[in-house]
Amino acid sequence: MLELAILGFLFDTPLHGYELRKRLTALTGHVRPVAESTLYPAIKRLEKAGLLSRETEPGAVAAPRHTLRLTEEGRGELLRRLGGAQGPDITDENRWFTVLAFLRHLPDAAAQAAVLERRLTFLQEPTSFFYAGEVPLTAEELGDPFRRGMLTIARAGSKAELAWLRETLGRLRTTP
């Protein structure tokens, strides 16, 4: 997901590494902090793959600054990853939010709708954090108030997301 977020942020505008890190931290830092030891190797991999380029500019008072730009191949890769989002990209909340943050870059409303449909299908499946054998337990079936709280909060979030998904899909389906 880090690579997807890098490609997504650079889709709009070239960024210096420091600015990119700030944006990544704002998107995912509360859950998964982005360390320099993780970010810069990811940037180098993307650069080596031809998905982004780096331009060196003289620093005003410090060392030279590196501006990162998305290449045409990088734009294509971002669109491919967004359009093909499935599995953990759809089911894992943090990965889903990363996909959702950049889904607007897919130029086709039908392609955007297809990704949202996969999320909708996932959310409509019965699930729980807790099971009795193979049967998912509801909040009302749990005696533990903390586990009950987890399910109550998750249910409220899912209900809000389902409403948003249905509304957004309705609009996307009517977009030519």
Short mmCIF file of C-alpha atoms in Angstrom, two decimals:
data_model
loop_
_atom_site.label_atom_id
_atom_site.label_comp_id
_atom_site.label_asym_id
_atom_site.label_seq_id
_atom_site.Cartn_x
_atom_site.Cartn_y
_atom_site.Cartn_z
CA MET A 1 0.00 0.00 0.00
CA LEU A 2 2.93 2.33 0.53
CA GLU A 3 3.80 2.16 -3.15
CA LEU A 4 0.18 2.80 -4.12
CA ALA A 5 0.08 5.86 -1.86
CA ILE A 6 3.37 7.17 -3.30
CA LEU A 7 2.05 6.78 -6.85
CA GLY A 8 -1.27 8.34 -5.84
CA PHE A 9 0.23 11.46 -4.30
CA LEU A 10 2.65 11.94 -7.20
CA PHE A 11 -0.19 11.55 -9.72
CA ASP A 12 -1.34 15.08 -8.94
CA THR A 13 1.92 16.91 -8.52
CA PRO A 14 5.66 16.39 -8.19
CA LEU A 15 6.79 16.40 -4.56
CA HIS A 16 9.98 16.56 -2.54
CA GLY A 17 10.61 13.47 -0.41
CA TYR A 18 9.91 15.39 2.79
CA GLU A 19 6.53 16.66 1.53
CA LEU A 20 5.63 13.18 0.29
CA ARG A 21 6.44 11.72 3.70
CA LYS A 22 4.22 14.33 5.41
CA ARG A 23 1.31 13.42 3.14
CA LEU A 24 1.83 9.71 3.65
CA THR A 25 1.92 10.20 7.40
CA ALA A 26 -1.31 12.20 7.24
CA LEU A 27 -2.97 9.35 5.31
CA THR A 28 -1.66 6.32 7.18
CA GLY A 29 0.56 7.52 10.00
CA HIS A 30 -2.03 7.15 12.72
CA VAL A 31 -2.16 3.42 11.97
CA ARG A 32 1.15 2.63 10.32
CA PRO A 33 3.82 5.29 10.71
CA VAL A 34 6.01 5.72 7.64
CA ALA A 35 9.66 5.51 8.61
CA GLU A 36 12.39 6.90 6.37
CA SER A 37 13.92 3.42 6.36
CA THR A 38 10.74 2.18 4.67
CA LEU A 39 9.89 5.15 2.46
CA TYR A 40 13.17 5.74 0.68
CA PRO A 41 13.74 2.10 -0.36
CA ALA A 42 10.17 2.09 -1.75
CA ILE A 43 10.94 5.26 -3.72
CA LYS A 44 14.12 3.66 -5.08
CA ARG A 45 12.20 0.52 -6.14
CA LEU A 46 9.62 2.63 -7.96
CA GLU A 47 12.35 4.69 -9.57
CA LYS A 48 14.25 1.57 -10.67
CA ALA A 49 11.02 0.16 -12.15
CA GLY A 50 10.62 3.36 -14.19
CA LEU A 51 7.45 4.42 -12.37
CA LEU A 52 8.87 7.67 -11.06
CA SER A 53 11.78 9.95 -11.76
CA ARG A 54 13.90 12.10 -9.51
CA GLU A 55 15.25 15.56 -10.29
CA THR A 56 17.85 17.20 -8.09
CA GLU A 57 17.45 20.90 -7.31
CA PRO A 58 19.91 23.01 -5.37
CA GLY A 59 18.82 23.59 -1.79
CA ALA A 60 18.30 27.18 -0.65
CA VAL A 61 20.33 26.80 2.54
CA ALA A 62 20.84 23.07 2.91
CA ALA A 63 21.63 20.01 0.83
CA PRO A 64 20.15 19.55 -2.65
CA ARG A 65 16.47 18.63 -2.76
CA HIS A 66 15.08 15.77 -4.80
CA THR A 67 11.79 16.29 -6.58
CA LEU A 68 9.88 13.11 -7.39
CA ARG A 69 7.70 12.94 -10.52
CA LEU A 70 5.41 10.20 -11.75
CA THR A 71 6.30 8.85 -15.19
CA GLU A 72 3.72 7.78 -17.77
CA GLU A 73 4.47 4.20 -16.74
CA GLY A 74 3.83 5.21 -13.14
CA ARG A 75 0.48 6.75 -14.08
CA GLY A 76 -0.49 3.53 -15.83
CA GLU A 77 0.62 1.42 -12.88
CA LEU A 78 -1.44 3.50 -10.45
CA LEU A 79 -4.53 3.13 -12.62
CA ARG A 80 -3.92 -0.61 -12.99
CA ARG A 81 -3.56 -1.09 -9.22
CA LEU A 82 -6.64 0.99 -8.45
CA GLY A 83 -8.82 -0.71 -11.06
CA GLY A 84 -7.65 -4.15 -9.99
CA ALA A 85 -8.10 -3.60 -6.25
CA GLN A 86 -9.45 -6.78 -4.69
CA GLY A 87 -8.76 -9.21 -1.86
CA PRO A 88 -6.93 -7.47 1.02
CA ASP A 89 -7.11 -4.13 -0.82
CA ILE A 90 -10.89 -4.37 -0.41
CA THR A 91 -11.19 -6.21 2.90
CA ASP A 92 -8.45 -4.60 5.02
CA GLU A 93 -9.71 -1.26 6.35
CA ASN A 94 -6.35 0.52 6.11
CA ARG A 95 -5.60 -0.74 2.62
CA TRP A 96 -9.15 0.11 1.56
CA PHE A 97 -8.74 3.71 2.75
CA THR A 98 -5.57 4.00 0.68
CA VAL A 99 -7.40 2.75 -2.42
CA LEU A 100 -10.29 5.08 -1.66
CA ALA A 101 -7.98 8.08 -1.25
CA PHE A 102 -6.90 7.79 -4.89
CA LEU A 103 -9.86 6.11 -6.59
CA ARG A 104 -10.84 9.44 -8.17
CA HIS A 105 -7.82 9.05 -10.46
CA LEU A 106 -9.55 6.24 -12.34
CA PRO A 107 -10.98 8.18 -15.28
CA ASP A 108 -13.92 5.85 -15.93
CA ALA A 109 -16.99 5.89 -13.69
CA ALA A 110 -17.68 2.23 -14.51
CA ALA A 111 -14.18 1.25 -13.34
CA GLN A 112 -14.66 3.24 -10.11
CA ALA A 113 -18.05 1.58 -9.60
CA ALA A 114 -16.54 -1.90 -10.11
CA VAL A 115 -14.10 -1.30 -7.24
CA LEU A 116 -16.89 0.02 -4.99
CA GLU A 117 -19.06 -2.99 -5.91
CA ARG A 118 -16.34 -5.33 -4.66
CA ARG A 119 -16.25 -3.48 -1.34
CA LEU A 120 -20.06 -3.52 -1.13
CA THR A 121 -20.12 -7.28 -1.72
CA PHE A 122 -17.54 -7.77 1.03
CA LEU A 123 -19.46 -5.62 3.53
CA GLN A 124 -22.73 -7.45 2.85
CA GLU A 125 -21.27 -10.82 3.84
CA PRO A 126 -22.06 -11.88 7.41
CA THR A 127 -18.97 -11.48 9.53
CA SER A 128 -17.80 -10.90 13.04
CA PHE A 129 -14.62 -10.66 15.03
CA PHE A 130 -15.92 -13.49 17.20
CA TYR A 131 -17.45 -16.85 16.31
CA ALA A 132 -19.15 -19.82 17.93
CA GLY A 133 -17.70 -22.54 15.74
CA GLU A 134 -18.43 -21.36 12.19
CA VAL A 135 -21.26 -19.01 13.19
CA PRO A 136 -20.47 -15.28 13.53
CA LEU A 137 -21.64 -13.81 16.84
CA THR A 138 -23.59 -10.56 17.04
CA ALA A 139 -22.99 -7.88 19.66
CA GLU A 140 -26.17 -8.93 21.42
CA GLU A 141 -24.85 -12.49 21.82
CA LEU A 142 -21.70 -11.44 23.64
CA GLY A 143 -21.49 -11.13 27.41
CA ASP A 144 -18.17 -9.29 27.33
CA PRO A 145 -18.98 -5.55 27.22
CA PHE A 146 -15.70 -4.72 25.50
CA ARG A 147 -16.18 -7.21 22.70
CA ARG A 148 -19.79 -6.08 22.45
CA GLY A 149 -18.45 -2.54 22.11
CA MET A 150 -16.12 -3.60 19.30
CA LEU A 151 -18.99 -5.13 17.34
CA THR A 152 -21.32 -2.20 18.04
CA ILE A 153 -18.75 0.29 16.77
CA ALA A 154 -17.90 -1.86 13.74
CA ARG A 155 -21.61 -2.24 12.91
CA ALA A 156 -22.14 1.53 13.04
CA GLY A 157 -19.15 2.12 10.75
CA SER A 158 -20.31 -0.55 8.31
CA LYS A 159 -23.82 0.87 8.27
CA ALA A 160 -22.49 4.35 7.41
CA GLU A 161 -20.16 2.96 4.76
CA LEU A 162 -22.91 0.85 3.18
CA ALA A 163 -25.13 3.92 2.90
CA TRP A 164 -22.27 5.91 1.32
CA LEU A 165 -21.40 3.08 -1.08
CA ARG A 166 -25.00 2.70 -2.27
CA GLU A 167 -25.40 6.45 -2.75
CA THR A 168 -22.08 6.79 -4.60
CA LEU A 169 -22.72 3.73 -6.77
CA GLY A 170 -26.11 5.20 -7.71
CA ARG A 171 -24.40 8.37 -8.92
CA LEU A 172 -21.62 6.51 -10.73
CA ARG A 173 -24.07 4.25 -12.55
CA THR A 174 -25.85 7.29 -13.99
CA THR A 175 -22.60 8.97 -15.08
CA PRO A 176 -22.03 8.61 -18.83
#
